PDB file of C-alpha atoms in Angstrom:
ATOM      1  CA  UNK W   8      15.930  -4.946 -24.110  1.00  0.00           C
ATOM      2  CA  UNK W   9      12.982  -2.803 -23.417  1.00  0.00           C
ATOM      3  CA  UNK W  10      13.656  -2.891 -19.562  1.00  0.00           C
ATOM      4  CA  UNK W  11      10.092  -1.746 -17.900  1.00  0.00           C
ATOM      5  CA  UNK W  12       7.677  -0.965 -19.365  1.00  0.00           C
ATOM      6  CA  UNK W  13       4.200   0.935 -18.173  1.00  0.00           C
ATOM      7  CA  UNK W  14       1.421   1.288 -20.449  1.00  0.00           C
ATOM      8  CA  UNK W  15      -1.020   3.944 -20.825  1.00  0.00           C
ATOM      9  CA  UNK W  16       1.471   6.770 -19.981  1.00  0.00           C
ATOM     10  CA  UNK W  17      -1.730   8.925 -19.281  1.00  0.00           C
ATOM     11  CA  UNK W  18      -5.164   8.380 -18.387  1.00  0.00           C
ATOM     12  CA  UNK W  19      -8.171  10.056 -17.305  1.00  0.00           C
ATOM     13  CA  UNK W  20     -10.860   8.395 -15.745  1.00  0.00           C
ATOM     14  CA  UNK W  21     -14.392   9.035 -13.977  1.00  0.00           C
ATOM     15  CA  UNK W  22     -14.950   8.029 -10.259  1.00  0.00           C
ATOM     16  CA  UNK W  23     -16.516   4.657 -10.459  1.00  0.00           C
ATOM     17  CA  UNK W  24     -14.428   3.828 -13.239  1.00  0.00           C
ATOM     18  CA  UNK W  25     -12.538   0.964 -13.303  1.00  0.00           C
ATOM     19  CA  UNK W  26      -8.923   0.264 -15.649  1.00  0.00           C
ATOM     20  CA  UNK W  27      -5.821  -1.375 -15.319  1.00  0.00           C
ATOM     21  CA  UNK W  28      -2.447  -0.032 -15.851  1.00  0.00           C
ATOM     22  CA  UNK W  29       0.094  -2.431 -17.418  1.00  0.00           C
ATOM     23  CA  UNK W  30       3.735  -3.535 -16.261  1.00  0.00           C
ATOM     24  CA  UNK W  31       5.954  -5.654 -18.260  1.00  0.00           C
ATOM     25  CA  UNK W  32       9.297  -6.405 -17.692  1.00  0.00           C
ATOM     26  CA  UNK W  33      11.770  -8.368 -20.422  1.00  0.00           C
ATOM     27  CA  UNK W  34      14.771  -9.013 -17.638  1.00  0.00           C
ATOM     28  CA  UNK W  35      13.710 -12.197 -16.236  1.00  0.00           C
ATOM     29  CA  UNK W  36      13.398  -9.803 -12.880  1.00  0.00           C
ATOM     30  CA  UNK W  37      12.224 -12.317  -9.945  1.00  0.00           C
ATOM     31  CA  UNK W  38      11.087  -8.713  -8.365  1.00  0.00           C
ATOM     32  CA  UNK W  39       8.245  -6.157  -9.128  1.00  0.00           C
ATOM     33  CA  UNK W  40       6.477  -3.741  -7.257  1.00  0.00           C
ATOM     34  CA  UNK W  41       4.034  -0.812  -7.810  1.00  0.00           C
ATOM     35  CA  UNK W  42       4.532   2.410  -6.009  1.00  0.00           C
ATOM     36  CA  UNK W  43       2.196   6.006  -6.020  1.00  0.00           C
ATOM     37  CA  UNK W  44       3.725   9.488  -6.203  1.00  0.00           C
ATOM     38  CA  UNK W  45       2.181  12.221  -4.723  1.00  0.00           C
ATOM     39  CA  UNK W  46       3.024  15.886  -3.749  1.00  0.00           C
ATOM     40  CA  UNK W  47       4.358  16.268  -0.219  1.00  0.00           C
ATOM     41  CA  UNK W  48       3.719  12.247   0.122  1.00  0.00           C
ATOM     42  CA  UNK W  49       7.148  10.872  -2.091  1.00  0.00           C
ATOM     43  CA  UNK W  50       6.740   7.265  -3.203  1.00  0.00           C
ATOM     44  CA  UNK W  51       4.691   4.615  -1.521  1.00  0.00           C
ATOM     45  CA  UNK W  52       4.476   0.827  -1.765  1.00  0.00           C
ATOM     46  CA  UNK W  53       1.321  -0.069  -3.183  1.00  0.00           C
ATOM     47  CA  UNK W  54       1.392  -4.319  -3.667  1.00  0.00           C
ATOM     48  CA  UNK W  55       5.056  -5.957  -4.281  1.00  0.00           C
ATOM     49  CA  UNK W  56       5.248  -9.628  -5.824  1.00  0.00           C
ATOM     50  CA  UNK W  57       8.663 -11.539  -4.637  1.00  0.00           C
ATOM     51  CA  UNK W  58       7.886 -14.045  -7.783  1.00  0.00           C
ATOM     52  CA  UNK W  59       5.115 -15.881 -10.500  1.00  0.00           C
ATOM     53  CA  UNK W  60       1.853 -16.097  -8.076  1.00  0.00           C
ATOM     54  CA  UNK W  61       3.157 -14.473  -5.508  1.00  0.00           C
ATOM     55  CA  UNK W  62       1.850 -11.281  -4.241  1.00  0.00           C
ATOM     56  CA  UNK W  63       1.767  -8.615  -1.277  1.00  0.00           C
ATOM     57  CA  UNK W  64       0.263  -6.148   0.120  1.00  0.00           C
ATOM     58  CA  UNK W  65       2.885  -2.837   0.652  1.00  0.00           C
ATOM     59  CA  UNK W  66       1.891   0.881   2.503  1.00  0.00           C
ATOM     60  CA  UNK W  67      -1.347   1.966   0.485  1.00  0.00           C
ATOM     61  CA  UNK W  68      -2.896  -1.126  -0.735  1.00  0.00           C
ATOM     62  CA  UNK W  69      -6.566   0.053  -0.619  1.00  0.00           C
ATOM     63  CA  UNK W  70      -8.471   0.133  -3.648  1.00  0.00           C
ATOM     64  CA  UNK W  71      -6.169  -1.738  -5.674  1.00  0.00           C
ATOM     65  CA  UNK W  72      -5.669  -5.307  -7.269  1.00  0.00           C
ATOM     66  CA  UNK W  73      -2.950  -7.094  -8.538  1.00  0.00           C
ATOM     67  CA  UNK W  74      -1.992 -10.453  -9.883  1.00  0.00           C
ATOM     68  CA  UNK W  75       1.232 -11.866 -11.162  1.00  0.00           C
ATOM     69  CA  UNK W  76       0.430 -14.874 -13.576  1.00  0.00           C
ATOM     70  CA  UNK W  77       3.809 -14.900 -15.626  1.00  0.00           C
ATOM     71  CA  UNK W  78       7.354 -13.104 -14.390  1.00  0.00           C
ATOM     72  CA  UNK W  79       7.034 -10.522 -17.125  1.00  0.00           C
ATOM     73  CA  UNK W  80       3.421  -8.953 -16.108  1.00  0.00           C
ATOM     74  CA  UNK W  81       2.476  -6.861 -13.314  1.00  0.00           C
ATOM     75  CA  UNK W  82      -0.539  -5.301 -14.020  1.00  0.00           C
ATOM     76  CA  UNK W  83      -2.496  -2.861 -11.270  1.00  0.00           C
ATOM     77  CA  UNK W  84      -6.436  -2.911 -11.035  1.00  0.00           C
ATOM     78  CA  UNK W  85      -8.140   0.255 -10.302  1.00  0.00           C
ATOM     79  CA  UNK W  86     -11.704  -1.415  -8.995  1.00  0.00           C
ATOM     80  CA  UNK W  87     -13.318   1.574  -8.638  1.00  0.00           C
ATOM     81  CA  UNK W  88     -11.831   5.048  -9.273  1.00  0.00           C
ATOM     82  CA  UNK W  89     -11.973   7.787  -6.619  1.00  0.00           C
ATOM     83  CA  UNK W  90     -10.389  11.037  -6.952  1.00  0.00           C
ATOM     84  CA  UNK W  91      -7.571  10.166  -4.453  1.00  0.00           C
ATOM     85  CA  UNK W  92      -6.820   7.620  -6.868  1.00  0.00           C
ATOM     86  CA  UNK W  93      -5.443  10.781  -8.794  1.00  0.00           C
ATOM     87  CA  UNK W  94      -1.474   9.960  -8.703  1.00  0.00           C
ATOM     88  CA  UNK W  95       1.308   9.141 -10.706  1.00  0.00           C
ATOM     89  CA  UNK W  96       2.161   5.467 -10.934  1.00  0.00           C
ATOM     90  CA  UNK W  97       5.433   4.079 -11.133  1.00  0.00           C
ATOM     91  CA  UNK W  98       6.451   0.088 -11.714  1.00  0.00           C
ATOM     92  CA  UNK W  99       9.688  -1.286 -10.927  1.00  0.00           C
ATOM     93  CA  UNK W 100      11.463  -4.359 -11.287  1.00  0.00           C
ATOM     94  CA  UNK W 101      14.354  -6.365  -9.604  1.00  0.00           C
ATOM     95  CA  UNK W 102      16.598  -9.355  -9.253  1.00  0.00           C
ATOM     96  CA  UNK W 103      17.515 -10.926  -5.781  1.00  0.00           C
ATOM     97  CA  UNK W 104      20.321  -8.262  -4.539  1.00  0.00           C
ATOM     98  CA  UNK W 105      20.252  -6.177  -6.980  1.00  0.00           C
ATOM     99  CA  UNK W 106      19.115  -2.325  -8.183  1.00  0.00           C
ATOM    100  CA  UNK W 107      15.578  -1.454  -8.802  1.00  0.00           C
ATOM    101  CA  UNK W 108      14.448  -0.653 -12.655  1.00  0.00           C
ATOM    102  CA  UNK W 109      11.527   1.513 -12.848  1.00  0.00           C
ATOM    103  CA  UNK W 110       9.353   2.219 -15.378  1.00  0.00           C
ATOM    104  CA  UNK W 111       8.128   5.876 -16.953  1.00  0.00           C
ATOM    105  CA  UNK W 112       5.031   6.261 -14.493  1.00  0.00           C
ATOM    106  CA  UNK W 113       1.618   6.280 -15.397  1.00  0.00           C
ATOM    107  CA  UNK W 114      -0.113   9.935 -14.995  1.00  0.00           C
ATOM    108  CA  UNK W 115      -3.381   9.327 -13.978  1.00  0.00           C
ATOM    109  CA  UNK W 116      -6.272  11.900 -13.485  1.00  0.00           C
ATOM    110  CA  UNK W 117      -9.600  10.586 -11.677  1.00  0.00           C
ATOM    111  CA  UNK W 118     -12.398  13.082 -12.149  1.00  0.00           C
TER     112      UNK W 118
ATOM    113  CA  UNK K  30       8.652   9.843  12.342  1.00  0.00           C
ATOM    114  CA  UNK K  31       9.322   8.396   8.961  1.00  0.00           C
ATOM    115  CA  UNK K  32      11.494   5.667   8.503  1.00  0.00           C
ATOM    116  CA  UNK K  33      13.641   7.289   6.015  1.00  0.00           C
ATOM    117  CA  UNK K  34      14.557  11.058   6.720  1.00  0.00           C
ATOM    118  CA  UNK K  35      16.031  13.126   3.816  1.00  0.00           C
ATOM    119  CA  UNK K  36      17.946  16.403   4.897  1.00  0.00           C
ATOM    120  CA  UNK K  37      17.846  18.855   3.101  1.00  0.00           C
ATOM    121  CA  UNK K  38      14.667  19.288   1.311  1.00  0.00           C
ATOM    122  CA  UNK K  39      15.412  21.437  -0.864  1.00  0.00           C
ATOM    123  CA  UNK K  40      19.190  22.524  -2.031  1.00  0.00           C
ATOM    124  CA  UNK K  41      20.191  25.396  -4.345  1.00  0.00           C
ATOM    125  CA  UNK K  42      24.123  25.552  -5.202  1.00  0.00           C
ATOM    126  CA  UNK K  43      26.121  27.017  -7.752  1.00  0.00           C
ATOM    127  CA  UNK K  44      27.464  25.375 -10.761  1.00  0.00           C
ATOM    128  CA  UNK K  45      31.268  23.547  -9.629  1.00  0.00           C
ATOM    129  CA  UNK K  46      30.150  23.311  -5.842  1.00  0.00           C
ATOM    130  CA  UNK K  47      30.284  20.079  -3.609  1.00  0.00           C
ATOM    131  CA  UNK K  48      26.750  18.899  -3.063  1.00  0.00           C
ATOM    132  CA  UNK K  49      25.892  16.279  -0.093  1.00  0.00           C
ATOM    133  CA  UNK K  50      22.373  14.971   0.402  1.00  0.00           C
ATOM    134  CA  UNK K  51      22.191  12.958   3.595  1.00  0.00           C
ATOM    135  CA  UNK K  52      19.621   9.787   4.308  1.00  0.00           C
ATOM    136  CA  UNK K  53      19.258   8.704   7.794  1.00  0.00           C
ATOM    137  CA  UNK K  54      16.760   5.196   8.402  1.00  0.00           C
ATOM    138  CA  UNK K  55      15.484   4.169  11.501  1.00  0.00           C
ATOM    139  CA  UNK K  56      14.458   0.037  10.571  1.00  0.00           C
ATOM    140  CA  UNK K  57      16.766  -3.038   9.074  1.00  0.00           C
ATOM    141  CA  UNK K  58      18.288  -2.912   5.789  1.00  0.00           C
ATOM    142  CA  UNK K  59      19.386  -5.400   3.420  1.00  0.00           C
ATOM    143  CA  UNK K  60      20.505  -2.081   1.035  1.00  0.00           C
ATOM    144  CA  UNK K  61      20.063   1.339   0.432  1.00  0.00           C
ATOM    145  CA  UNK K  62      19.295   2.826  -2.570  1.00  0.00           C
ATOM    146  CA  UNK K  63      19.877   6.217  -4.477  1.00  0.00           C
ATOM    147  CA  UNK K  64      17.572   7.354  -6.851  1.00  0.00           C
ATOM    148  CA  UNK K  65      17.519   9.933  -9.662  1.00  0.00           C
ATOM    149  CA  UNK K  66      14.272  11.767 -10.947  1.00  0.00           C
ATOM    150  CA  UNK K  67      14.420  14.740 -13.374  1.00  0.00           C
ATOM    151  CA  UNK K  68      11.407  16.945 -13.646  1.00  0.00           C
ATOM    152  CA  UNK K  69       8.628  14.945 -15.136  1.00  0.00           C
ATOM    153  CA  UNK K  70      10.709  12.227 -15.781  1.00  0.00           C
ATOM    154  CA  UNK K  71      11.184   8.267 -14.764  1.00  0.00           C
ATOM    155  CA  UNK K  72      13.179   7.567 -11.799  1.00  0.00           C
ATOM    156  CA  UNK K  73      16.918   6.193 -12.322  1.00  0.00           C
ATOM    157  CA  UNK K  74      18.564   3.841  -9.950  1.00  0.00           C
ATOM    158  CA  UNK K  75      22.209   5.527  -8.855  1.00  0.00           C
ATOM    159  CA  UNK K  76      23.370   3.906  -6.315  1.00  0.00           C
ATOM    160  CA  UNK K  77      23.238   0.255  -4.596  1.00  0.00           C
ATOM    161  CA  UNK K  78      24.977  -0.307  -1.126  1.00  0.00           C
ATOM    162  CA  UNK K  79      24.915  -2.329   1.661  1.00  0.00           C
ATOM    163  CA  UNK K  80      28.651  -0.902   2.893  1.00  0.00           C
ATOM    164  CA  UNK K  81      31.075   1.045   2.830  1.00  0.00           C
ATOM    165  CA  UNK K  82      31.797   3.415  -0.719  1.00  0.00           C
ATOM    166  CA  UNK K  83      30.798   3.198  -4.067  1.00  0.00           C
ATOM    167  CA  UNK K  84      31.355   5.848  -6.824  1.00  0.00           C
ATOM    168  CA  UNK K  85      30.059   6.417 -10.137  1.00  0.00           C
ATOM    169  CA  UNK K  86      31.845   9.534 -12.144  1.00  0.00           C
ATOM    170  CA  UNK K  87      31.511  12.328 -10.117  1.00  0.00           C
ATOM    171  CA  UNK K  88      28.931  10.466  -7.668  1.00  0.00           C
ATOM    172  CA  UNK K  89      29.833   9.240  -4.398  1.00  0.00           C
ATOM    173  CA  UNK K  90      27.662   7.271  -1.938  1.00  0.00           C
ATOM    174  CA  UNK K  91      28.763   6.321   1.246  1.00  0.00           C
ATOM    175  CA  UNK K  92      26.763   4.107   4.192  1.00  0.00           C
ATOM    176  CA  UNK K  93      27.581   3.389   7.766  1.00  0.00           C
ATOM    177  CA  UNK K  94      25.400   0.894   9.153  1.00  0.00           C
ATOM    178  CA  UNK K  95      25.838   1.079  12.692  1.00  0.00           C
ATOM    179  CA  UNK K  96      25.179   5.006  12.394  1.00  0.00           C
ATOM    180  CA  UNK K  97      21.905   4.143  10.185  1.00  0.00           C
ATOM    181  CA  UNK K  98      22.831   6.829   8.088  1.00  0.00           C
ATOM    182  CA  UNK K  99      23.884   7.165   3.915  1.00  0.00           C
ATOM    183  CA  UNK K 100      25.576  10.444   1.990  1.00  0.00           C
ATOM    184  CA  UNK K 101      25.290  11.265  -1.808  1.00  0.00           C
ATOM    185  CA  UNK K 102      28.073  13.195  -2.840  1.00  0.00           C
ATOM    186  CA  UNK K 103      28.190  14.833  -6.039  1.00  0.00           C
ATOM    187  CA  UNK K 104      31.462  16.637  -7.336  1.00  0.00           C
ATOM    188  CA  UNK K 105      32.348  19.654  -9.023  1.00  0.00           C
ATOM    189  CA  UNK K 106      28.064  19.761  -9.822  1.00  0.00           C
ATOM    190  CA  UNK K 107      26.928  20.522 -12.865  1.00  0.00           C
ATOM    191  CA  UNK K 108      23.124  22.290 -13.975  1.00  0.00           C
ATOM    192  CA  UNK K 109      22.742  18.778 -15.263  1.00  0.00           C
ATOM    193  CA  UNK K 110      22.711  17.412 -11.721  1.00  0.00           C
ATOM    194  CA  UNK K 111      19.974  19.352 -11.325  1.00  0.00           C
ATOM    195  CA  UNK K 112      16.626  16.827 -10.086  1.00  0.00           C
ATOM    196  CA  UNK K 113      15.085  15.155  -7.401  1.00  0.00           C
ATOM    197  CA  UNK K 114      17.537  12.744  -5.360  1.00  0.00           C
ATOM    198  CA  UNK K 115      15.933  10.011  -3.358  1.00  0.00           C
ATOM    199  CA  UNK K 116      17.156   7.916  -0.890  1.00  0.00           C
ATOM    200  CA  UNK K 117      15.209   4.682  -0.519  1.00  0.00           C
ATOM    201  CA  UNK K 118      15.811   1.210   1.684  1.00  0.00           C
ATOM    202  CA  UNK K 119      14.678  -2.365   0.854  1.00  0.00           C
ATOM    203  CA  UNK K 120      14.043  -4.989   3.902  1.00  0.00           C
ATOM    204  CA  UNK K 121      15.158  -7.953   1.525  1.00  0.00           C
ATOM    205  CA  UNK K 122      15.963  -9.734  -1.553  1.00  0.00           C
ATOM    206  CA  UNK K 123      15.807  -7.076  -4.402  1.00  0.00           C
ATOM    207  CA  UNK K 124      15.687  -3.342  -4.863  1.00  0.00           C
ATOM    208  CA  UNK K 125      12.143  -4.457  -5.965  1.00  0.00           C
ATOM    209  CA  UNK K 126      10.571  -6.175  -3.463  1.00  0.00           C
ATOM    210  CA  UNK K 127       9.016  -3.327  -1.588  1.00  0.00           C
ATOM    211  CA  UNK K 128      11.158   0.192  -1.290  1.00  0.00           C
ATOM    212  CA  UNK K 129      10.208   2.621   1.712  1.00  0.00           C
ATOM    213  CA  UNK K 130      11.027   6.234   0.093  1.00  0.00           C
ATOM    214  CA  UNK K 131      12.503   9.043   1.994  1.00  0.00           C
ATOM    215  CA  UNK K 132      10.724  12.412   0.665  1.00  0.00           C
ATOM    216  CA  UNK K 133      13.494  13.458  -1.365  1.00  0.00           C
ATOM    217  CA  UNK K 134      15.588  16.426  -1.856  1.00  0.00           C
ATOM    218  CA  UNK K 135      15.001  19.249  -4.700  1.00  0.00           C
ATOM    219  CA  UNK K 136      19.018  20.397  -5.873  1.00  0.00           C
ATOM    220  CA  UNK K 137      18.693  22.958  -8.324  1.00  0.00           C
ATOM    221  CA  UNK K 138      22.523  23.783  -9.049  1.00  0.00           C
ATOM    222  CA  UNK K 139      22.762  27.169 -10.845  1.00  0.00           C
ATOM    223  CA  UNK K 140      25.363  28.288 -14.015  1.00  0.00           C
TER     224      UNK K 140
END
C-alpha cells in the first residue's frame, strides 16, 4: 500500500495563478481532510470530506476548492494564488475511529 | 484562547532524560491525537486515545477527560526523539474528519 499520497511535492506559482494539488489515498479511508502549516500558526483545517460527495468547510477555507468524486481523491483547488497562499500543505486520511494518515505535504511558494 | 494549548513550546533535554509534553483542550472530544513531525518531514500519527493509557516502546500517552487534559511521555529519550510533537483533537468519527492542532512543542534532546 502506498498509504497517502500528495502530488507535486513542490510548487511555485505566480499570484493569479491557479493549480491543484493532488490527494490519493489506497486504504478505502471513509475520512480525508486538507490542513495548512505555517510558522507560528501550526496546522489548520482547510475543507474535510466525511465520505464520496461529501464535503466541508474547516478553519481557513477561503480561497480554496475541493471536491470528492471517488473515496480515493481529494484534490485542493488554488482559484487564484495570493502570496498568503504561500504554505505547506498536508493531506490526511482516516477511517471511522481510527488514527489519522497524512501525507508528505506539498511546499508551495506563491510569488 | 486556543482550543488546544501545548506546554512547553520548546524543550531541550539531555540524552536518557524523562520528557513530558502536556496538551490541555478546552471543547468535546471524541479522541486525542499525538503526532510526530521531524524537521522537514511528514507528520506521523503516535498516539490514539479516548481514555485512560496507551504505550508504544518507550512512549506513553495518558488522557483524563474530566481534567481536559493529555501527557506524552517519552522514556529514557534518545537524539532520535528529537522533532516536533503535536497534540491534536477530533470532534467525531475519524482522526480525519477535521483535526484542531495545538501549536506544538520543539524537543531537541542532546547526546
Amino acid at each position: 500500500n502506498a498509504g497517502v499520497t500528495q502530488t507535486p511535492k513542490f510548487q511555485v506559482l505566480k499570484t493569479g495563478q491557479s493549480m491543484t494539488l493532488q490527494c490519493a489515498q489506497d486504504m478505502n479511508h471513509e475520512y480525508m481532510s486538507w490542513y495548512r502549516q505555517d510558522p507560528g500558526m501550526g496546522l489548520r483545517l482547510i475543507h474535510y470530506s466525511v465520505g464520496a460527495g461529501i464535503t466541508d468547510q474547516g478553519e481557513v477555507p477561503n480561497g480554496y476548492n475541493v471536491s470528492r468524486s471517488t473515496t480515493e481523491d481529494f484534490p485542493l483547488r488554488l482559484l487564484s494564488a495570493a502570496p498568503s497562499q504561500t504554505s505547506v500543505y498536508f493531506c490526511a486520511s482516516s477511517r471511522t475511529g481510527s488514527e489519522a494518515f497524512f501525507g508528505q505535504g506539498t511546499r508551495l511558494t506563491v510569488v | 484562547k486556543n482550543e488546544v494549548e501545548q506546554s512547553p513550546q520548546n524543550l531541550t533535554a539531555q540524552e536518557g532524560e524523562f520528557i513530558t509534553i502536556n496538551c490541555s483542550y478546552s471543547v468535546g472530544i471524541s479522541a486525542l491525537h499525538w503526532l510526530q513531525q521531524h524537521p522537514g518531514g511528514g507528520i506521523v500519527s503516535l498516539f490514539m486515545l479516548s481514555s485512560g493509557k496507551k504505550k508504544h516502546g518507550r512512549l506513553i500517552a495518558t488522557i483524563n477527560i474530566q481534567e481536559k487534559h493529555s501527557s506524552l511521555h517519552i522514556t529514557a529519550s534518545h537524539p532520535r526523539d528529537s522533532a516536533v510533537y503535536i497534540c491534536a483533537v477530533s470532534r467525531s468519527g475519524g482522526g480525519a474528519d477535521g483535526l484542531t492542532f495545538g501549536k506544538g512543542t520543539h524537543l531537541i534532546i542532546q547526546p
